[in-house]
Amino acid sequence: MNQPSEKKIIIAIDGFSSSGKSSMARQLAKSIGYRYIDSGAMYRAVTLYAIEHGYVAPGRDPDVDAVEASLPHIHISFAIAPDGSQITELNGRNVEQQIRSMAVSQCVSPIAAIPQVRHALVAMQQQLGRDKGIVMDGRDIGTTVFPEAEMKIYVNASPQTRAQRRLAELVEKGVATSFEEVLANVISRDHIDRTRAESPLRKAPDAIELDNSTMSIAQQDAWLIDQYHRIAGLK
Ligand code: DC
């Protein structure tokens, strides 16, 4: 557990979709007593709002002007469930389940590529991290949101490994889909996330790279805690 006298740091974990970064970030935050923020959930919440208002749909380009105009009406907050997990709220409504749907996954990358959406969410993320003691995961946390973060991790794994993991999650939630559909979504999101003009996914020069394709969850968590102790000067 984090001791009150310890110097708090910012931990940025970036990587591809379904690389396991959210689970590892959440577990690290829990182990060291830090706050965990899933920045992807924020892009997903904006996307859900846009779907519900007819500004975007799977296979259709977003109405960028309408999405930008609606930003002042989109309020995202986080609550904590009794089991300690994060609940994403959109205008006060629990949308944690809905933002994980296949429709949101299919529409989120084009929404996340809109510069005004990014500016609004990056400002909110920076505000959430102003007191440090935070683990945030996403695509541009170590490069754009907190370029000064003391600890930066860049997570990678093959598209097949990631699609397999995502499929297992969706099957567990009872979502009807196939490996091919999930793999196509992973590959298409990788492409958009890497090639968009505004804050594309890339490794910060000072980030530590982790390829977890062949690592167990336990190995990965132990590796991360080790990095934290080293960087926070506890070792
Ligand atoms: O991590 P995730 O799959 O829940 O992220 C959903 C989408 O949001 C993903 O396609 C890219 C985008 N995203 C982003 O552009 N920047 C972030 N910091 C986090 C997510």
mmCIF file of C-alpha atoms and ligand atoms in Angstrom:
data_model
loop_
_atom_site.group_PDB
_atom_site.id
_atom_site.type_symbol
_atom_site.label_atom_id
_atom_site.label_comp_id
_atom_site.label_asym_id
_atom_site.label_seq_id
_atom_site.Cartn_x
_atom_site.Cartn_y
_atom_site.Cartn_z
ATOM 1 C CA MET A 1 0.000 0.000 0.000
ATOM 2 C CA ASN A 2 1.061 3.566 -0.651
ATOM 3 C CA GLN A 3 2.326 5.319 2.488
ATOM 4 C CA PRO A 4 1.177 8.928 3.073
ATOM 5 C CA SER A 5 4.815 10.083 3.201
ATOM 6 C CA GLU A 6 5.662 8.609 -0.204
ATOM 7 C CA LYS A 7 6.039 11.003 -3.110
ATOM 8 C CA LYS A 8 3.075 10.497 -5.429
ATOM 9 C CA ILE A 9 3.758 10.133 -9.114
ATOM 10 C CA ILE A 10 1.786 9.960 -12.357
ATOM 11 C CA ILE A 11 1.736 6.592 -14.128
ATOM 12 C CA ALA A 12 0.808 6.638 -17.834
ATOM 13 C CA ILE A 13 -0.001 3.324 -19.523
ATOM 14 C CA ASP A 14 -0.526 3.524 -23.282
ATOM 15 C CA GLY A 15 -1.072 0.838 -25.855
ATOM 16 C CA PHE A 16 -3.250 -0.785 -28.466
ATOM 17 C CA SER A 17 -6.860 -1.784 -27.882
ATOM 18 C CA SER A 18 -7.306 -4.993 -25.885
ATOM 19 C CA SER A 19 -3.620 -5.132 -25.004
ATOM 20 C CA GLY A 20 -4.603 -5.797 -21.399
ATOM 21 C CA LYS A 21 -3.483 -2.343 -20.346
ATOM 22 C CA SER A 22 -6.719 -1.476 -18.526
ATOM 23 C CA SER A 23 -6.627 -4.613 -16.359
ATOM 24 C CA MET A 24 -2.963 -4.101 -15.509
ATOM 25 C CA ALA A 25 -3.465 -0.377 -14.816
ATOM 26 C CA ARG A 26 -6.467 -1.092 -12.572
ATOM 27 C CA GLN A 27 -4.580 -3.781 -10.637
ATOM 28 C CA LEU A 28 -1.500 -1.591 -10.202
ATOM 29 C CA ALA A 29 -3.621 1.308 -8.903
ATOM 30 C CA LYS A 30 -5.304 -1.023 -6.419
ATOM 31 C CA SER A 31 -1.991 -2.479 -5.215
ATOM 32 C CA ILE A 32 -0.361 0.903 -4.581
ATOM 33 C CA GLY A 33 -3.443 2.832 -3.421
ATOM 34 C CA TYR A 34 -3.627 5.148 -6.453
ATOM 35 C CA ARG A 35 -6.670 6.353 -8.367
ATOM 36 C CA TYR A 36 -7.284 4.592 -11.677
ATOM 37 C CA ILE A 37 -8.735 6.384 -14.705
ATOM 38 C CA ASP A 38 -9.653 4.580 -17.929
ATOM 39 C CA SER A 39 -9.391 7.408 -20.490
ATOM 40 C CA GLY A 40 -10.810 5.155 -23.234
ATOM 41 C CA ALA A 41 -14.071 5.049 -21.250
ATOM 42 C CA MET A 42 -14.329 8.819 -21.736
ATOM 43 C CA TYR A 43 -14.012 8.542 -25.546
ATOM 44 C CA ARG A 44 -16.521 5.695 -25.405
ATOM 45 C CA ALA A 45 -18.997 7.809 -23.398
ATOM 46 C CA VAL A 46 -18.819 10.640 -25.973
ATOM 47 C CA THR A 47 -19.357 8.013 -28.681
ATOM 48 C CA LEU A 48 -22.395 6.580 -26.912
ATOM 49 C CA TYR A 49 -23.876 10.088 -26.683
ATOM 50 C CA ALA A 50 -23.230 10.588 -30.417
ATOM 51 C CA ILE A 51 -24.874 7.245 -31.288
ATOM 52 C CA GLU A 52 -27.901 8.005 -29.127
ATOM 53 C CA HIS A 53 -28.334 11.369 -30.852
ATOM 54 C CA GLY A 54 -27.872 9.940 -34.352
ATOM 55 C CA TYR A 55 -24.561 11.736 -34.976
ATOM 56 C CA VAL A 56 -22.733 8.501 -35.809
ATOM 57 C CA ALA A 57 -23.549 4.847 -36.546
ATOM 58 C CA PRO A 58 -21.481 1.761 -37.392
ATOM 59 C CA GLY A 59 -20.210 2.065 -40.961
ATOM 60 C CA ARG A 60 -21.112 5.763 -41.202
ATOM 61 C CA ASP A 61 -18.800 8.779 -40.754
ATOM 62 C CA PRO A 62 -19.617 10.962 -37.753
ATOM 63 C CA ASP A 63 -21.364 14.320 -38.117
ATOM 64 C CA VAL A 64 -18.344 16.210 -36.784
ATOM 65 C CA ASP A 65 -20.115 19.589 -36.419
ATOM 66 C CA ALA A 66 -22.953 18.023 -34.409
ATOM 67 C CA VAL A 67 -20.512 16.153 -32.143
ATOM 68 C CA GLU A 68 -18.467 19.304 -31.544
ATOM 69 C CA ALA A 69 -21.603 21.362 -30.809
ATOM 70 C CA SER A 70 -22.778 18.792 -28.269
ATOM 71 C CA LEU A 71 -19.534 18.764 -26.229
ATOM 72 C CA PRO A 72 -20.785 21.379 -23.689
ATOM 73 C CA HIS A 73 -23.772 19.090 -23.001
ATOM 74 C CA ILE A 74 -21.675 15.986 -22.334
ATOM 75 C CA HIS A 75 -20.647 15.515 -18.710
ATOM 76 C CA ILE A 76 -18.554 12.493 -17.843
ATOM 77 C CA SER A 77 -17.889 11.430 -14.286
ATOM 78 C CA PHE A 78 -16.676 8.332 -12.480
ATOM 79 C CA ALA A 79 -18.285 6.592 -9.533
ATOM 80 C CA ILE A 80 -16.946 3.656 -7.563
ATOM 81 C CA ALA A 81 -18.994 0.439 -7.388
ATOM 82 C CA PRO A 82 -19.236 -1.462 -4.055
ATOM 83 C CA ASP A 83 -16.632 -3.938 -5.398
ATOM 84 C CA GLY A 84 -14.222 -1.034 -6.032
ATOM 85 C CA SER A 85 -14.575 -1.066 -9.819
ATOM 86 C CA GLN A 86 -14.987 2.103 -11.868
ATOM 87 C CA ILE A 87 -18.426 3.100 -13.143
ATOM 88 C CA THR A 88 -18.476 5.556 -16.029
ATOM 89 C CA GLU A 89 -21.347 8.037 -15.904
ATOM 90 C CA LEU A 90 -22.680 10.048 -18.824
ATOM 91 C CA ASN A 91 -24.735 13.023 -17.645
ATOM 92 C CA GLY A 92 -25.228 11.230 -14.328
ATOM 93 C CA ARG A 93 -26.328 7.908 -15.903
ATOM 94 C CA ASN A 94 -24.399 4.667 -15.365
ATOM 95 C CA VAL A 95 -23.222 3.690 -18.870
ATOM 96 C CA GLU A 96 -20.434 1.286 -17.889
ATOM 97 C CA GLN A 97 -22.037 -1.653 -19.728
ATOM 98 C CA GLN A 98 -23.293 0.252 -22.768
ATOM 99 C CA ILE A 99 -19.934 1.851 -23.572
ATOM 100 C CA ARG A 100 -18.414 -1.646 -23.997
ATOM 101 C CA SER A 101 -20.902 -2.660 -26.733
ATOM 102 C CA MET A 102 -19.738 -3.628 -30.222
ATOM 103 C CA ALA A 103 -21.579 -0.594 -31.715
ATOM 104 C CA VAL A 104 -19.569 1.790 -29.509
ATOM 105 C CA SER A 105 -16.326 -0.077 -30.313
ATOM 106 C CA GLN A 106 -17.065 0.286 -34.021
ATOM 107 C CA CYS A 107 -17.714 4.046 -33.828
ATOM 108 C CA VAL A 108 -15.231 5.177 -31.167
ATOM 109 C CA SER A 109 -12.027 5.623 -33.204
ATOM 110 C CA PRO A 110 -13.511 8.176 -35.670
ATOM 111 C CA ILE A 111 -15.025 10.065 -32.721
ATOM 112 C CA ALA A 112 -11.670 9.980 -30.874
ATOM 113 C CA ALA A 113 -9.987 11.417 -33.983
ATOM 114 C CA ILE A 114 -12.002 14.681 -33.789
ATOM 115 C CA PRO A 115 -9.570 17.343 -32.487
ATOM 116 C CA GLN A 116 -12.184 19.201 -30.405
ATOM 117 C CA VAL A 117 -13.237 15.976 -28.696
ATOM 118 C CA ARG A 118 -9.605 15.286 -27.837
ATOM 119 C CA HIS A 119 -8.996 18.811 -26.522
ATOM 120 C CA ALA A 120 -12.028 18.618 -24.232
ATOM 121 C CA LEU A 121 -11.154 15.170 -22.873
ATOM 122 C CA VAL A 122 -7.417 15.856 -22.502
ATOM 123 C CA ALA A 123 -8.231 18.968 -20.407
ATOM 124 C CA MET A 124 -10.485 16.855 -18.199
ATOM 125 C CA GLN A 125 -7.838 14.126 -17.857
ATOM 126 C CA GLN A 126 -5.188 16.685 -16.865
ATOM 127 C CA GLN A 127 -7.554 18.040 -14.233
ATOM 128 C CA LEU A 128 -8.084 14.525 -12.825
ATOM 129 C CA GLY A 129 -4.308 14.105 -12.496
ATOM 130 C CA ARG A 130 -3.476 17.450 -10.918
ATOM 131 C CA ASP A 131 -2.817 15.937 -7.466
ATOM 132 C CA LYS A 132 -0.820 13.002 -8.910
ATOM 133 C CA GLY A 133 -1.210 9.560 -7.311
ATOM 134 C CA ILE A 134 -2.975 8.407 -10.458
ATOM 135 C CA VAL A 135 -2.687 5.570 -12.971
ATOM 136 C CA MET A 136 -4.260 6.505 -16.315
ATOM 137 C CA ASP A 137 -4.392 4.297 -19.365
ATOM 138 C CA GLY A 138 -5.062 5.233 -22.988
ATOM 139 C CA ARG A 139 -3.275 6.035 -26.232
ATOM 140 C CA ASP A 140 -1.698 9.461 -25.656
ATOM 141 C CA ILE A 141 -1.310 9.650 -21.885
ATOM 142 C CA GLY A 142 2.504 9.592 -21.879
ATOM 143 C CA THR A 143 2.832 11.769 -24.978
ATOM 144 C CA THR A 144 0.093 14.430 -24.747
ATOM 145 C CA VAL A 145 -1.880 14.268 -21.495
ATOM 146 C CA PHE A 146 1.048 13.885 -19.055
ATOM 147 C CA PRO A 147 4.298 14.249 -21.010
ATOM 148 C CA GLU A 148 5.972 14.868 -17.630
ATOM 149 C CA ALA A 149 4.668 11.588 -16.084
ATOM 150 C CA GLU A 150 7.350 9.928 -13.960
ATOM 151 C CA MET A 151 6.433 6.428 -15.140
ATOM 152 C CA LYS A 152 5.368 5.575 -18.688
ATOM 153 C CA ILE A 153 4.571 2.126 -20.017
ATOM 154 C CA TYR A 154 3.831 1.261 -23.643
ATOM 155 C CA VAL A 155 2.011 -2.066 -23.950
ATOM 156 C CA ASN A 156 2.006 -4.182 -27.067
ATOM 157 C CA ALA A 157 0.718 -7.624 -28.105
ATOM 158 C CA SER A 158 -0.096 -9.178 -31.479
ATOM 159 C CA PRO A 159 -3.526 -8.362 -33.048
ATOM 160 C CA GLN A 160 -4.473 -12.073 -32.844
ATOM 161 C CA THR A 161 -3.658 -12.270 -29.124
ATOM 162 C CA ARG A 162 -5.626 -9.096 -28.483
ATOM 163 C CA ALA A 163 -8.623 -10.234 -30.552
ATOM 164 C CA GLN A 164 -8.661 -13.532 -28.652
ATOM 165 C CA ARG A 165 -8.701 -11.683 -25.316
ATOM 166 C CA ARG A 166 -11.435 -9.306 -26.463
ATOM 167 C CA LEU A 167 -13.539 -12.181 -27.800
ATOM 168 C CA ALA A 168 -13.282 -13.979 -24.442
ATOM 169 C CA GLU A 169 -14.474 -10.808 -22.648
ATOM 170 C CA LEU A 170 -17.405 -10.350 -25.040
ATOM 171 C CA VAL A 171 -18.435 -14.017 -24.853
ATOM 172 C CA GLU A 172 -18.368 -13.780 -21.049
ATOM 173 C CA LYS A 173 -20.711 -10.783 -21.289
ATOM 174 C CA GLY A 174 -23.006 -12.743 -23.614
ATOM 175 C CA VAL A 175 -22.308 -10.557 -26.679
ATOM 176 C CA ALA A 176 -22.834 -12.486 -29.942
ATOM 177 C CA THR A 177 -19.790 -12.030 -32.201
ATOM 178 C CA SER A 178 -17.051 -14.006 -33.956
ATOM 179 C CA PHE A 179 -13.238 -14.055 -33.816
ATOM 180 C CA GLU A 180 -13.113 -12.654 -37.383
ATOM 181 C CA GLU A 181 -15.375 -9.714 -36.511
ATOM 182 C CA VAL A 182 -13.388 -8.878 -33.378
ATOM 183 C CA LEU A 183 -10.030 -9.208 -35.198
ATOM 184 C CA ALA A 184 -11.253 -6.897 -37.988
ATOM 185 C CA ASN A 185 -12.333 -4.333 -35.372
ATOM 186 C CA VAL A 186 -8.960 -4.557 -33.561
ATOM 187 C CA ILE A 187 -7.003 -4.084 -36.818
ATOM 188 C CA SER A 188 -9.185 -1.212 -38.001
ATOM 189 C CA ARG A 189 -8.946 0.590 -34.642
ATOM 190 C CA ASP A 190 -5.139 0.102 -34.572
ATOM 191 C CA HIS A 191 -4.930 1.733 -37.982
ATOM 192 C CA ILE A 192 -7.104 4.751 -37.093
ATOM 193 C CA ASP A 193 -5.461 5.209 -33.668
ATOM 194 C CA ARG A 194 -1.961 5.163 -35.187
ATOM 195 C CA THR A 195 -2.550 7.310 -38.243
ATOM 196 C CA ARG A 196 -4.887 10.053 -36.992
ATOM 197 C CA ALA A 197 -3.429 13.571 -37.193
ATOM 198 C CA GLU A 198 -4.197 14.531 -33.594
ATOM 199 C CA SER A 199 -2.238 12.688 -30.866
ATOM 200 C CA PRO A 200 -1.779 9.368 -32.682
ATOM 201 C CA LEU A 201 -0.870 6.304 -30.634
ATOM 202 C CA ARG A 202 2.907 6.170 -30.412
ATOM 203 C CA LYS A 203 5.490 5.234 -27.852
ATOM 204 C CA ALA A 204 6.841 8.190 -25.868
ATOM 205 C CA PRO A 205 10.661 8.236 -26.148
ATOM 206 C CA ASP A 206 10.972 7.724 -22.386
ATOM 207 C CA ALA A 207 8.324 4.971 -22.117
ATOM 208 C CA ILE A 208 9.235 1.401 -21.172
ATOM 209 C CA GLU A 209 7.897 -1.080 -23.716
ATOM 210 C CA LEU A 210 6.125 -4.253 -22.611
ATOM 211 C CA ASP A 211 5.080 -7.001 -25.034
ATOM 212 C CA ASN A 212 2.782 -9.163 -22.954
ATOM 213 C CA SER A 213 1.763 -11.634 -25.704
ATOM 214 C CA THR A 214 3.204 -14.571 -23.790
ATOM 215 C CA MET A 215 2.948 -13.276 -20.219
ATOM 216 C CA SER A 216 0.415 -14.418 -17.642
ATOM 217 C CA ILE A 217 -1.604 -11.786 -15.782
ATOM 218 C CA ALA A 218 0.343 -12.540 -12.604
ATOM 219 C CA GLN A 219 3.713 -12.108 -14.378
ATOM 220 C CA GLN A 220 2.555 -8.864 -15.911
ATOM 221 C CA ASP A 221 1.310 -7.455 -12.583
ATOM 222 C CA ALA A 222 4.564 -8.404 -10.853
ATOM 223 C CA TRP A 223 6.615 -6.774 -13.633
ATOM 224 C CA LEU A 224 4.605 -3.561 -13.322
ATOM 225 C CA ILE A 225 4.913 -3.334 -9.530
ATOM 226 C CA ASP A 226 8.638 -3.854 -9.928
ATOM 227 C CA GLN A 227 8.852 -0.938 -12.372
ATOM 228 C CA TYR A 228 6.835 1.223 -9.985
ATOM 229 C CA HIS A 229 9.131 0.463 -7.044
ATOM 230 C CA ARG A 230 12.191 1.169 -9.133
ATOM 231 C CA ILE A 231 10.883 4.469 -10.529
ATOM 232 C CA ALA A 232 9.294 5.710 -7.298
ATOM 233 C CA GLY A 233 12.662 5.054 -5.630
ATOM 234 C CA LEU A 234 11.336 2.392 -3.269
ATOM 235 C CA LYS A 235 13.930 -0.172 -4.308
HETATM 236 O O1 DC B 1 -8.911 1.604 -24.680
HETATM 237 P P1 DC B 1 -10.256 1.523 -25.388
HETATM 238 O O2 DC B 1 -10.320 0.451 -26.425
HETATM 239 O O3 DC B 1 -11.412 1.498 -24.441
HETATM 240 O O4 DC B 1 -10.363 2.920 -26.194
HETATM 241 C C1 DC B 1 -11.466 3.223 -26.970
HETATM 242 C C2 DC B 1 -11.059 4.125 -28.113
HETATM 243 O O5 DC B 1 -10.748 5.425 -27.620
HETATM 244 C C3 DC B 1 -9.878 3.667 -28.949
HETATM 245 O O6 DC B 1 -10.291 3.239 -30.227
HETATM 246 C C4 DC B 1 -8.986 4.858 -29.078
HETATM 247 C C5 DC B 1 -9.589 5.926 -28.232
HETATM 248 N N1 DC B 1 -8.704 6.462 -27.219
HETATM 249 C C6 DC B 1 -7.905 7.510 -27.560
HETATM 250 O O7 DC B 1 -7.903 7.934 -28.719
HETATM 251 N N2 DC B 1 -7.124 8.108 -26.618
HETATM 252 C C7 DC B 1 -7.111 7.652 -25.367
HETATM 253 N N3 DC B 1 -6.342 8.263 -24.461
HETATM 254 C C8 DC B 1 -7.903 6.540 -25.009
HETATM 255 C C9 DC B 1 -8.681 5.954 -25.956
#
